[in-house]
GROMACS .gro file of C-alpha atoms in nm:
model
  149
    1UNK     CA    1   6.807  -6.443  -6.318
    2UNK     CA    2   6.673  -6.163  -6.511
    3UNK     CA    3   6.335  -6.201  -6.677
    4UNK     CA    4   6.416  -6.109  -7.003
    5UNK     CA    5   6.072  -6.133  -7.188
    6UNK     CA    6   5.649  -6.258  -7.036
    7UNK     CA    7   5.363  -6.352  -7.165
    8UNK     CA    8   5.022  -6.456  -7.053
    9UNK     CA    9   4.701  -6.576  -7.180
   10UNK     CA   10   4.335  -6.703  -7.149
   11UNK     CA   11   4.094  -6.915  -7.250
   12UNK     CA   12   3.813  -7.175  -7.198
   13UNK     CA   13   3.857  -7.497  -7.025
   14UNK     CA   14   3.775  -7.683  -7.355
   15UNK     CA   15   3.997  -7.950  -7.499
   16UNK     CA   16   4.053  -7.798  -7.844
   17UNK     CA   17   4.269  -7.492  -7.654
   18UNK     CA   18   4.567  -7.751  -7.561
   19UNK     CA   19   4.693  -7.720  -7.868
   20UNK     CA   20   4.671  -7.412  -7.861
   21UNK     CA   21   4.842  -7.373  -7.554
   22UNK     CA   22   5.062  -7.624  -7.693
   23UNK     CA   23   5.141  -7.406  -8.014
   24UNK     CA   24   5.192  -7.058  -7.842
   25UNK     CA   25   5.470  -7.157  -7.618
   26UNK     CA   26   5.605  -7.324  -7.842
   27UNK     CA   27   5.678  -6.996  -8.039
   28UNK     CA   28   5.708  -6.832  -7.718
   29UNK     CA   29   6.022  -7.041  -7.654
   30UNK     CA   30   6.172  -7.063  -8.020
   31UNK     CA   31   6.322  -6.707  -7.958
   32UNK     CA   32   6.490  -6.854  -7.676
   33UNK     CA   33   6.691  -7.058  -7.937
   34UNK     CA   34   6.625  -7.434  -7.776
   35UNK     CA   35   6.696  -7.775  -7.940
   36UNK     CA   36   6.345  -7.909  -8.094
   37UNK     CA   37   6.356  -8.149  -7.794
   38UNK     CA   38   6.323  -7.917  -7.574
   39UNK     CA   39   6.067  -7.761  -7.735
   40UNK     CA   40   5.892  -8.065  -7.783
   41UNK     CA   41   5.977  -8.098  -7.365
   42UNK     CA   42   5.812  -7.781  -7.236
   43UNK     CA   43   5.534  -7.818  -7.503
   44UNK     CA   44   5.409  -8.213  -7.388
   45UNK     CA   45   5.417  -8.041  -7.038
   46UNK     CA   46   5.235  -7.815  -7.052
   47UNK     CA   47   4.976  -7.985  -7.255
   48UNK     CA   48   4.954  -8.200  -6.931
   49UNK     CA   49   4.881  -7.920  -6.743
   50UNK     CA   50   4.613  -7.805  -6.973
   51UNK     CA   51   4.470  -8.115  -7.018
   52UNK     CA   52   4.463  -8.160  -6.648
   53UNK     CA   53   4.232  -7.812  -6.622
   54UNK     CA   54   3.999  -7.860  -6.935
   55UNK     CA   55   3.901  -8.193  -6.732
   56UNK     CA   56   3.971  -8.257  -6.368
   57UNK     CA   57   3.946  -7.886  -6.288
   58UNK     CA   58   3.570  -7.858  -6.470
   59UNK     CA   59   3.449  -8.181  -6.488
   60UNK     CA   60   3.071  -8.032  -6.567
   61UNK     CA   61   3.143  -7.678  -6.699
   62UNK     CA   62   3.363  -7.433  -6.864
   63UNK     CA   63   3.604  -7.215  -6.672
   64UNK     CA   64   3.899  -7.041  -6.730
   65UNK     CA   65   4.281  -7.114  -6.740
   66UNK     CA   66   4.578  -6.884  -6.824
   67UNK     CA   67   4.898  -6.909  -6.882
   68UNK     CA   68   5.157  -6.770  -6.812
   69UNK     CA   69   5.521  -6.802  -6.993
   70UNK     CA   70   5.825  -6.592  -6.878
   71UNK     CA   71   6.212  -6.682  -7.038
   72UNK     CA   72   6.529  -6.587  -6.810
   73UNK     CA   73   6.826  -6.451  -6.877
   74UNK     CA   74   6.963  -6.779  -6.789
   75UNK     CA   75   6.801  -7.005  -7.085
   76UNK     CA   76   6.519  -7.143  -6.871
   77UNK     CA   77   6.144  -7.084  -6.906
   78UNK     CA   78   5.847  -7.091  -6.631
   79UNK     CA   79   5.563  -7.177  -6.737
   80UNK     CA   80   5.221  -7.171  -6.474
   81UNK     CA   81   4.857  -7.287  -6.580
   82UNK     CA   82   4.643  -7.230  -6.330
   83UNK     CA   83   4.250  -7.263  -6.248
   84UNK     CA   84   3.930  -7.179  -6.097
   85UNK     CA   85   3.801  -7.533  -6.019
   86UNK     CA   86   3.773  -7.792  -5.788
   87UNK     CA   87   4.103  -7.765  -5.724
   88UNK     CA   88   4.263  -8.131  -5.502
   89UNK     CA   89   4.187  -8.229  -5.221
   90UNK     CA   90   4.570  -8.409  -5.176
   91UNK     CA   91   4.805  -8.277  -5.368
   92UNK     CA   92   5.045  -8.576  -5.303
   93UNK     CA   93   4.800  -8.829  -5.386
   94UNK     CA   94   4.745  -8.663  -5.718
   95UNK     CA   95   5.130  -8.682  -5.784
   96UNK     CA   96   5.101  -9.051  -5.742
   97UNK     CA   97   5.225  -9.226  -6.108
   98UNK     CA   98   4.848  -9.402  -6.191
   99UNK     CA   99   4.610  -9.207  -5.928
  100UNK     CA  100   4.308  -9.007  -6.150
  101UNK     CA  101   4.033  -8.866  -6.030
  102UNK     CA  102   3.893  -8.911  -6.409
  103UNK     CA  103   3.712  -9.201  -6.604
  104UNK     CA  104   3.894  -9.544  -6.745
  105UNK     CA  105   4.028  -9.346  -7.042
  106UNK     CA  106   4.217  -9.133  -6.820
  107UNK     CA  107   4.540  -9.346  -6.754
  108UNK     CA  108   4.688  -9.124  -6.440
  109UNK     CA  109   4.995  -9.000  -6.532
  110UNK     CA  110   5.040  -8.662  -6.632
  111UNK     CA  111   5.202  -8.523  -6.302
  112UNK     CA  112   5.453  -8.802  -6.396
  113UNK     CA  113   5.446  -8.676  -6.770
  114UNK     CA  114   5.523  -8.300  -6.675
  115UNK     CA  115   5.827  -8.420  -6.354
  116UNK     CA  116   6.024  -8.586  -6.633
  117UNK     CA  117   5.975  -8.349  -6.937
  118UNK     CA  118   6.120  -8.087  -6.611
  119UNK     CA  119   6.374  -7.957  -6.388
  120UNK     CA  120   6.102  -7.905  -6.109
  121UNK     CA  121   5.723  -7.902  -6.153
  122UNK     CA  122   5.531  -7.690  -5.836
  123UNK     CA  123   5.197  -7.760  -5.725
  124UNK     CA  124   4.927  -7.591  -5.529
  125UNK     CA  125   4.559  -7.613  -5.476
  126UNK     CA  126   4.309  -7.557  -5.280
  127UNK     CA  127   3.984  -7.715  -5.297
  128UNK     CA  128   3.629  -7.519  -5.459
  129UNK     CA  129   3.946  -7.285  -5.553
  130UNK     CA  130   4.158  -7.378  -5.825
  131UNK     CA  131   4.522  -7.559  -5.908
  132UNK     CA  132   4.796  -7.340  -6.003
  133UNK     CA  133   5.092  -7.574  -6.168
  134UNK     CA  134   5.457  -7.395  -6.195
  135UNK     CA  135   5.677  -7.582  -6.461
  136UNK     CA  136   6.056  -7.512  -6.508
  137UNK     CA  137   6.270  -7.579  -6.787
  138UNK     CA  138   6.586  -7.457  -6.871
  139UNK     CA  139   6.749  -7.439  -7.209
  140UNK     CA  140   7.083  -7.574  -7.305
  141UNK     CA  141   7.167  -7.215  -7.490
  142UNK     CA  142   7.266  -6.986  -7.337
  143UNK     CA  143   6.988  -6.718  -7.441
  144UNK     CA  144   7.210  -6.361  -7.275
  145UNK     CA  145   7.474  -6.477  -7.503
  146UNK     CA  146   7.323  -6.364  -7.822
  147UNK     CA  147   7.126  -6.641  -7.893
  148UNK     CA  148   6.788  -6.581  -8.079
  149UNK     CA  149   6.619  -6.306  -7.814
   0.00000   0.00000   0.00000
């Protein structure tokens, strides 16, 4: 599979920037001519990944969140959400449904939601150095067949 386009943006870990990331990713994915549901899936997964960075990576301070998205000629998108926050001590535990390090207002379903809306997710984290979440989603159209790319 060959990369056909790429975008990278960075913002402060303010909750208002979660909607910015969702919108930016939706516009970027539109060039692959996905269905409305497929774009919604990617937006939801990105929203969860960014929210995790805002809420959990930087609980008492502002920090950087970077999003890198790449479109491929097999009609798939990869979105990487990276932070340099506190990291996750036990990634396997964090991926369990209902587990949260947040307050009672948090459902602990972030990773479960990401997994349900993407074909594949990968989580790498080092305590004290941050977390990288890689989301992968295939679209039903073929970018290489004359779609809107």
